[in-house]
Coordinates of N, CA and C in Angstrom, one line a residue:
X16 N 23.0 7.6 10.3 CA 22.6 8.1 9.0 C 22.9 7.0 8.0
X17 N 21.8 7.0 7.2 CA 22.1 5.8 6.0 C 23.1 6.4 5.2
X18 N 24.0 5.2 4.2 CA 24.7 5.6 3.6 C 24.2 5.3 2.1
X19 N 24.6 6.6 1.5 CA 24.0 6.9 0.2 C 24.5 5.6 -1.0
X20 N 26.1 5.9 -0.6 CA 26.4 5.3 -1.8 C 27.1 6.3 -2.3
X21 N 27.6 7.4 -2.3 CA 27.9 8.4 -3.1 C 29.0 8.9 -2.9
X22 N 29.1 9.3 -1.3 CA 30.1 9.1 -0.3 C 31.2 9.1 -0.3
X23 N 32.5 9.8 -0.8 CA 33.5 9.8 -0.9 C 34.5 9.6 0.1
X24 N 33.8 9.8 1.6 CA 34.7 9.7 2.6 C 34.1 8.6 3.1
X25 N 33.3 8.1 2.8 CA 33.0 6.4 3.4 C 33.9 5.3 3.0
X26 N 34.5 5.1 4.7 CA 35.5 4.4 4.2 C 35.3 2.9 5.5
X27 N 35.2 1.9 4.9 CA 34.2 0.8 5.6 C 35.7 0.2 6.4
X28 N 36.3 0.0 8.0 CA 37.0 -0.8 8.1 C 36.7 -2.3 8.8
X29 N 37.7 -3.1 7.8 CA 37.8 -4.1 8.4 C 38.5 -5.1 10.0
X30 N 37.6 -4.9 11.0 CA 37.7 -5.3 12.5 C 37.1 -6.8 12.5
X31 N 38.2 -7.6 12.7 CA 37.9 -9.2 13.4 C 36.5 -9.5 12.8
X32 N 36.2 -9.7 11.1 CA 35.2 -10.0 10.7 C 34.2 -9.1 10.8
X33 N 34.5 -7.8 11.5 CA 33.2 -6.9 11.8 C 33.7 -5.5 11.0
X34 N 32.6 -4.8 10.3 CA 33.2 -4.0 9.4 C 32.5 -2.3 10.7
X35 N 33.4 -1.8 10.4 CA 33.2 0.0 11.1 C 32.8 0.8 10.2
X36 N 31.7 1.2 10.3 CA 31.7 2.7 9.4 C 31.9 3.6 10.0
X37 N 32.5 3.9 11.1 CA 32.4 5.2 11.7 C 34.0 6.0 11.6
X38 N 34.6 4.8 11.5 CA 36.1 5.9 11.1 C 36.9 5.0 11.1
X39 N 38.3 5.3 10.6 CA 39.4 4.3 9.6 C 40.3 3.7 11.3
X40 N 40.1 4.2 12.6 CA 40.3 3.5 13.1 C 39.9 1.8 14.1
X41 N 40.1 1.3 14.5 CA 39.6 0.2 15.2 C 38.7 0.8 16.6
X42 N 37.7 -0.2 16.4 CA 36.6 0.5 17.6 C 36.1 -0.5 18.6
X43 N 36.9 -1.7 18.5 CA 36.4 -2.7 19.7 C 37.6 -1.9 21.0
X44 N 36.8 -2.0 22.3 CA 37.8 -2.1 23.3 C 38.3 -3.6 23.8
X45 N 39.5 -3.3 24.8 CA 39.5 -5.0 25.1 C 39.0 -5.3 26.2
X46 N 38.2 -4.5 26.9 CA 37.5 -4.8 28.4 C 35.8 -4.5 28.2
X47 N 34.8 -5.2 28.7 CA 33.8 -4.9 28.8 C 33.9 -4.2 30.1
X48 N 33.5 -3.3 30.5 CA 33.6 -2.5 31.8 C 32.4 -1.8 32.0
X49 N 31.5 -2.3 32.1 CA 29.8 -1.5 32.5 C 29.5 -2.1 34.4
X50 N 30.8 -2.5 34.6 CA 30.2 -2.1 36.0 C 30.2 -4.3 36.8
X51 N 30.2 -4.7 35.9 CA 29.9 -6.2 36.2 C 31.0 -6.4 37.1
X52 N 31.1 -7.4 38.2 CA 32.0 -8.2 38.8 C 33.0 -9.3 37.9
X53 N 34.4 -9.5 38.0 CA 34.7 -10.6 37.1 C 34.3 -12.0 37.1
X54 N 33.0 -12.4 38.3 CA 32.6 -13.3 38.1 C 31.3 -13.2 36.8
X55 N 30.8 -12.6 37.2 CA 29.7 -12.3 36.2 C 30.3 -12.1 34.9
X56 N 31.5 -11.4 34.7 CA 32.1 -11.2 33.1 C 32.5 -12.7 32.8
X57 N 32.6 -13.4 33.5 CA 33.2 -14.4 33.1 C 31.9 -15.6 32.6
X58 N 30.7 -15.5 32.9 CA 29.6 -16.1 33.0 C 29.1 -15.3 31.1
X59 N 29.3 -14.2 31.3 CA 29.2 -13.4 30.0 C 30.2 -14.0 28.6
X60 N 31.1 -14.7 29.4 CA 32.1 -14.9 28.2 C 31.7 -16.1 27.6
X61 N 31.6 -16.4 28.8 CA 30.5 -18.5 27.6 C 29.5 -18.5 27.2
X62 N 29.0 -17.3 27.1 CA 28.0 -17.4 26.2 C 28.5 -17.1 24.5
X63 N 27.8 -17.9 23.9 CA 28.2 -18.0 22.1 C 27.0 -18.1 21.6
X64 N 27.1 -17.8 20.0 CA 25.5 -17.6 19.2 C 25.1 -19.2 19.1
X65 N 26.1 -20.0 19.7 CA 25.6 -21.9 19.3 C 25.0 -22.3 20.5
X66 N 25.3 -21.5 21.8 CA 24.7 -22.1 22.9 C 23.5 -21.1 23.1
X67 N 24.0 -20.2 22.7 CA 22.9 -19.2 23.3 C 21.5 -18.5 22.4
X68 N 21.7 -18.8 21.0 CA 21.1 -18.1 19.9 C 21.2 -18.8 18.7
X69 N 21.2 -20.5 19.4 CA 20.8 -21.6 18.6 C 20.0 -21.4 17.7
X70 N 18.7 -20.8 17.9 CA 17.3 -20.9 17.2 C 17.4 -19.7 16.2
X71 N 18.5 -19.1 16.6 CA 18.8 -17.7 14.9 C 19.3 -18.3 13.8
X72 N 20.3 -19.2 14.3 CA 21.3 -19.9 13.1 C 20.8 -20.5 12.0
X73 N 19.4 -20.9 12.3 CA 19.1 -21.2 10.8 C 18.6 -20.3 10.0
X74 N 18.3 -19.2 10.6 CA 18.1 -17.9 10.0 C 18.9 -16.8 8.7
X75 N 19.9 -17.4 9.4 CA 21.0 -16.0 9.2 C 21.8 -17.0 8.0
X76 N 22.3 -16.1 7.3 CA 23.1 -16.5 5.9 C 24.1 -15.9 5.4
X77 N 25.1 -16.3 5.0 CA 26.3 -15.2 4.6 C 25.6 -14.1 3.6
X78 N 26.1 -13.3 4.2 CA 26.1 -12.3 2.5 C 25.0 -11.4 3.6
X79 N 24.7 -11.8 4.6 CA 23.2 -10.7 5.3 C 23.9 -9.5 5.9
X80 N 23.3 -8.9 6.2 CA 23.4 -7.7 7.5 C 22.7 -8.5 8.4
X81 N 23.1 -7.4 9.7 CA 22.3 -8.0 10.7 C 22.7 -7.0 12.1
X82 N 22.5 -6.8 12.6 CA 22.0 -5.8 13.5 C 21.5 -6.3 14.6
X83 N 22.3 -6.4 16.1 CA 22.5 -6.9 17.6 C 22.3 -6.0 18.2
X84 N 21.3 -5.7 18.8 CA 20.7 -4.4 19.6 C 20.8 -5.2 20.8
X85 N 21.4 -4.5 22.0 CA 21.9 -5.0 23.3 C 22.9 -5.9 23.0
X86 N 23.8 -6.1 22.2 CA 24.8 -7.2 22.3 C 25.4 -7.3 23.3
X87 N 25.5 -6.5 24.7 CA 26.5 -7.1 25.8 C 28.1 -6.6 25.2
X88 N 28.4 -7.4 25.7 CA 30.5 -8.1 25.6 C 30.6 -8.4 24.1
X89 N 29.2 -8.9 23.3 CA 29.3 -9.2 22.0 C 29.8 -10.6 21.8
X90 N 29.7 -11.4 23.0 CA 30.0 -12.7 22.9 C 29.2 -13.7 22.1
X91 N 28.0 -13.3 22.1 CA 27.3 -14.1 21.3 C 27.3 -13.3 19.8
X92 N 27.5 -11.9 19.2 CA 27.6 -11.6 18.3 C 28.9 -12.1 17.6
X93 N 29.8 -12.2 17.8 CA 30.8 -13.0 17.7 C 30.5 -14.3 16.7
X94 N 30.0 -14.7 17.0 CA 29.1 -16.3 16.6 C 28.3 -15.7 15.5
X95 N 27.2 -15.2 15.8 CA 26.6 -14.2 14.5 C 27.4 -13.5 14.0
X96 N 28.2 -13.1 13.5 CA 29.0 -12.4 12.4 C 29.9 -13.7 11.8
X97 N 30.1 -14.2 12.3 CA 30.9 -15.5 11.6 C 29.7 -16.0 10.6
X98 N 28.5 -16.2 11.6 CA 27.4 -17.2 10.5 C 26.9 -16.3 9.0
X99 N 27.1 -15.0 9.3 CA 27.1 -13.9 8.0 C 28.0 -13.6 6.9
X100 N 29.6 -14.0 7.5 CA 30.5 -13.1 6.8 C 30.5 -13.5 5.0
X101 N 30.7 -13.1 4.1 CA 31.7 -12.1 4.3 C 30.3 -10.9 4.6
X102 N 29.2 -10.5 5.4 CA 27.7 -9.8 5.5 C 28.4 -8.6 6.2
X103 N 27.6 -8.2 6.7 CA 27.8 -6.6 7.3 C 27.2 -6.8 8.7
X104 N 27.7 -6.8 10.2 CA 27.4 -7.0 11.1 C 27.4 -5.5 11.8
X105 N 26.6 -5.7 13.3 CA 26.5 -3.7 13.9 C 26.2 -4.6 15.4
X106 N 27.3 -4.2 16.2 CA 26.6 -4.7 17.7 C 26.3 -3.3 18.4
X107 N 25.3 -3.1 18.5 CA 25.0 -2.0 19.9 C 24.8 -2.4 21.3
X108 N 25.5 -1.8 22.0 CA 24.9 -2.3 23.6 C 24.1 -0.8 24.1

């Protein structure tokens, strides 16, 4: 649901550069656990938005939103929220 602006209980937190709207607590876990082998999570972890999503970086600019649909582990969103901040970042997997 978009937020109005009006909103009295919208309360935006700040996570590792990445802001939560959904509640005053922290919402990263510390395991990706969808089932992968630790080789494959580990193949997942070197990936970054410089090796992997080279071709967005000239894109993206502080101060943006930006919105990662499938982000995975979020290893490459990682890299994109940095190229944004202080912007508003959303990873979905």
């Amino acid at each position: 649901m978009p937020h109005s602006g009006s909103d009295s209980t919208y309360t935006p937190v700040q996570i590792s550069g990445a802001t939560s709207h959904m509640s005053n607590e922290p919402t990263s876990t510390p395991n990706y656990t969808l089932g992968y082998s630790d080789e494959f999570q580990k193949v997942l972890e070197r990936r970054t938005a410089e090796n992997n999503a080279f071709y967005l970086l000239p894109h993206v600019k502080p101060g943006m939103r930006l919105l990662d649909f499938g982000c995975g582990p979020g290893t490459i969103s990682v890299g994109l929220a940095k190229a944004i901040e202080p912007g508003e970042f959303h990873g979905i997997d």
